[in-house]
Amino acid sequence: GEVAALAKSAVAFDPSASDLPAMAESPEQFRGQSRLPRFAEPLRYDLVLRPDLAACTFSGSASAAVAVSSPTRFLVLNAAELAVDRSSIRFQDWAPTEVAQFEEDEILVLGFDRELPLGEGVLAMDFTGTLNDQMRGFYRSKYEYNGEARNMAVTQFEAADARRCFPCWDEPAFKAKFKITLEVPAELVALSNMPVVKETVCGPLKTVYYEESPLMSTYLVAIVVGLFDYIESSTLEGTKVRVYTQVGKTSQGKFALDVGVKSLDLFKDYFATPYPLPKLDMIAIPDFAAGAMENYGLVTYRESALLYDEQLSSASNKQQVAITVAHELAHQWFGNLVTMEWWTHLWLNEGFASWVSYLAVESIFPEWNNWTQFLDETTSGLRLDALAESHPIEVDVNHASEIDAIFDSISYDKGASVIRMLQSYLGAERFQKALASYIKKYAYSNAKTEDLWAVLEEETGEPVKDLMTTWTKQQGYPVIYAKLNGQDLELEQAQFLSDGSSGPGMWIVPMTACCGSYDLNKKFLLKGKTDTMHIKDFAASQSGQNFWIKLNIDQNGFYRVKYDDELAAGLENAIKAKKLSLMDMIGIVEDSYALSVACKQTLTSLLRLLNAYRHESDYTVLSHVTSVCLSVNKISTDANPDLSSDIKQLLIKLLLLAAKRVGWDPKDGESHLDVMLRSLLLIALVKLGHDETIKEGIRRFHIFLEDRKTPLLPPDNRKAAYLAVMRTVSTSNRTGYDVLLKIYKETSEAQEKSRILGSLSSCPDKDIVVQALNLMLTDEVRNQDAFYVLGGISLEGREAAWAWLKDNWDHVVKTWPSSSLISDFVNSTVSPFTSEEKAAEVSEFFATRVKPSFERALKQSLERVRISARWIDSIKSEPSLAQTVQQLLLQEF
Ligand code: BES
Ligand code: ZN
């Protein structure tokens, strides 16, 4: 059993893995290696951990059954920020003669005075460490119980931080079984991946023994120790599912529990494999770096991503909880049972979990129109991947800090989108069947991207590998230029880049087209640079006004389309005549926006196109239209200050019809999506400076202050009201800021806190923005929540925010060391700039400060600044912009 499984995983090893000779002479030879050698591999860990919640330290003992496969004197494993007790180390009965801990490489090398016997032996050692406050490794989180501050102990090991908790072979392909034991204060809840087998109490302490886990990767090991309440339910198969919350708050866990149980049932069918563990716990952690983490059998969440309260949460909070739960539970199969062989294949985890989460949520909440909302993911993937500083889905990574940096929109959103593209090409049923056999084939083991393609090819007979390799090994994506030439539609592909250049990339593009009706459609692979599609039979039934051709039906493909003027005009008419699917309407406005940014079409024509959406009333479409409107508003402020207030008025006018329809007050029996639409439009109108909406927001805010339960300001509309309040705050009139801050301090609801944090920094007054930023440095704001403040910074506050970041840089890097958090700081302060001079200034500041954890984020941000600068130059020379704006403003709706 075990050795066979081991052999299986050894075969799957990446060739880039360290091939260091087992016969090294000294520990020094292992220095500078970011991958572990594989001549010794763990089979089973026996782990005892004793956290001290008061002192914020822990001690532990680990013993690992190790299989030695070639003659060696050395054992090499990972350890970081741990004090290993050298005198405790034994392999069988032997103490090492050399012990070297290379902090830089995060490895521990043990040298023995003799060759280790081939086969199985046991390595044991004791160690101590700190329960840190950095939300990684074994860390402490703070909560309040009966008005008293308390600590809990929590783990977050992905991507490479298990080594901060115990010495281990901390790479995903070293799967082993884990038997965990905890010694903790008797009154606390202590959880791990597996169920408890035995508990003994000794004075104030208890020892909790957990069942041995199946083969799993180190990054999925988890422990939580603190005070919690739980609610419980079970799947159809009888798996116990629990949601743990702060004491007294279990009612907020009901929604997630329900979604969790339904998702498990659904995934079991979809993957044709039962949930692999005896139990599943989901738990809300007050300090949490990411949104959630799929630890095997013990999934951890930040509170806002797990808890839902009928009275206090918004419809969008509800969606976020559902998507997050479905995503993490999808990982229990895709990620935990079958694990990527190395982080290069991270997208197999994240892209798939994201894609499958939409599948689950679509089936649980069909009225949410979830697959149309999926285009949000595709959009962010397309936007990021249009940068020269993007990266391929499959990307070389070695050092731990590089790994963290690829948890980005490429791995998640592009990953999920190319899966959707492939599924639509192969057909849903064939695709599902093949996925199920992939899961079976690689269960309890590891796989690479190519392993998945091989299974799909075998099951479907289609050239999956050739097709998909162009999408996963190559960064970027194509724009397809479509030109009508008589009865022919001429197509040409070129890599799309937002800086207006075209890259060298070439793709095998699954093309679809329909003409005049969705019933008249075609499907083919574009393999070369150009191709021609005959549309004779298509076009015959079409004429004049009604003639339109839409490529990339329902935006199933990860590419953009640039239509010639005639085709574009046809589509504009089709939009006005409501002939197109929601997804296609989204695709057209997104492509058009992206082409404008790249100066491949004018802002003038983008505004004309936006005008075609003025009667639209669907949330999913309008969410893309508003996002484009807000970007246009920002760029026009810098590009054409004289015209920008007219452009603002025009954008307001475009959104106003729909906004008037939904109003401020919820209507009986209205749909989930209309609730989302109301909040979307109110927020957009406030951001665009629409006086009436701002006044009404402030009026309702005052009513809300008198009566926090007033139906006049339900949670869905609060963000809009808070933003409205902050529009009028200034240093001389700061009541609004102080009142919001007071509400922030009073509430214990994470979602409400995040709404307020995202509003405080949106003030046009730069001194107030600085105050909001300074708030992040105080105990009032948890480090996990900094990005809400950063995400809200007003355009007017960007200079002040940048100056603030420079002033506080040393503190910021120390406090937010994780890649995603520090990248947020850089991205949100740098990206809003729009001039070459600013880009140069930023580069200079970071020349001596850049680190691998945010290097790519910095380059991407700088690229965005330069792209904006170029766009502005081009807008300045658009001859008919002013005239078009006036014309559209005068037009009656
Ligand atoms: N595996 C990730 C959590 C993670 C992210 C660990 C980054 C280490 C570094 C988890 O499955 C995840 O993807 N969480 C998402 C939520 C999801 C709904 C997209 C997150 O945290 O945002
Ligand atoms: Zn994930």
PDB file of C-alpha atoms and ligand atoms in Angstrom, residues 156 158 290-294 324 327-328 331 350 407 412, ligand 1:
ATOM      1  CA  GLN A 156      -2.310  28.591   7.581  1.00  0.00           C
ATOM      2  CA  GLU A 158      -0.413  27.049   2.009  1.00  0.00           C
ATOM      3  CA  ALA A 290      -6.834  35.041   2.439  1.00  0.00           C
ATOM      4  CA  GLY A 291     -10.592  34.593   2.026  1.00  0.00           C
ATOM      5  CA  ALA A 292     -10.593  30.918   2.946  1.00  0.00           C
ATOM      6  CA  MET A 293      -8.333  27.861   2.996  1.00  0.00           C
ATOM      7  CA  GLU A 294      -9.297  24.344   1.953  1.00  0.00           C
ATOM      8  CA  THR A 324     -16.331  30.599  -1.212  1.00  0.00           C
ATOM      9  CA  HIS A 327     -14.807  26.666  -3.930  1.00  0.00           C
ATOM     10  CA  GLU A 328     -13.133  25.308  -0.796  1.00  0.00           C
ATOM     11  CA  HIS A 331     -10.773  21.514  -3.384  1.00  0.00           C
ATOM     12  CA  GLU A 350      -7.397  27.102  -8.164  1.00  0.00           C
ATOM     13  CA  PHE A 407      -2.188  33.075  -6.425  1.00  0.00           C
ATOM     14  CA  TYR A 412      -7.732  31.591 -10.748  1.00  0.00           C
TER      15      TYR A 412
HETATM   16  N1  BES B   1      -6.114  27.894  -1.511  1.00  0.00           N
HETATM   17  C1  BES B   1      -6.728  29.176  -1.419  1.00  0.00           C
HETATM   18  C2  BES B   1      -6.250  29.973  -0.243  1.00  0.00           C
HETATM   19  C3  BES B   1      -4.894  30.582  -0.398  1.00  0.00           C
HETATM   20  C4  BES B   1      -4.729  31.703  -1.180  1.00  0.00           C
HETATM   21  C5  BES B   1      -3.789  30.055   0.233  1.00  0.00           C
HETATM   22  C6  BES B   1      -3.472  32.264  -1.321  1.00  0.00           C
HETATM   23  C7  BES B   1      -2.541  30.602   0.082  1.00  0.00           C
HETATM   24  C8  BES B   1      -2.365  31.716  -0.690  1.00  0.00           C
HETATM   25  C9  BES B   1      -8.235  29.049  -1.326  1.00  0.00           C
HETATM   26  O1  BES B   1      -8.759  27.895  -1.854  1.00  0.00           O
HETATM   27  C10 BES B   1      -8.816  30.162  -2.126  1.00  0.00           C
HETATM   28  O2  BES B   1      -8.670  30.129  -3.315  1.00  0.00           O
HETATM   29  N2  BES B   1      -9.449  31.125  -1.492  1.00  0.00           N
HETATM   30  C11 BES B   1     -10.007  32.268  -2.164  1.00  0.00           C
HETATM   31  C12 BES B   1     -11.510  32.268  -2.134  1.00  0.00           C
HETATM   32  C13 BES B   1     -12.154  31.753  -3.372  1.00  0.00           C
HETATM   33  C14 BES B   1     -13.661  31.954  -3.318  1.00  0.00           C
HETATM   34  C15 BES B   1     -11.615  32.304  -4.659  1.00  0.00           C
HETATM   35  C16 BES B   1      -9.514  33.485  -1.431  1.00  0.00           C
HETATM   36  O3  BES B   1      -8.919  33.335  -0.379  1.00  0.00           O
HETATM   37  O4  BES B   1      -9.723  34.578  -1.927  1.00  0.00           O
END
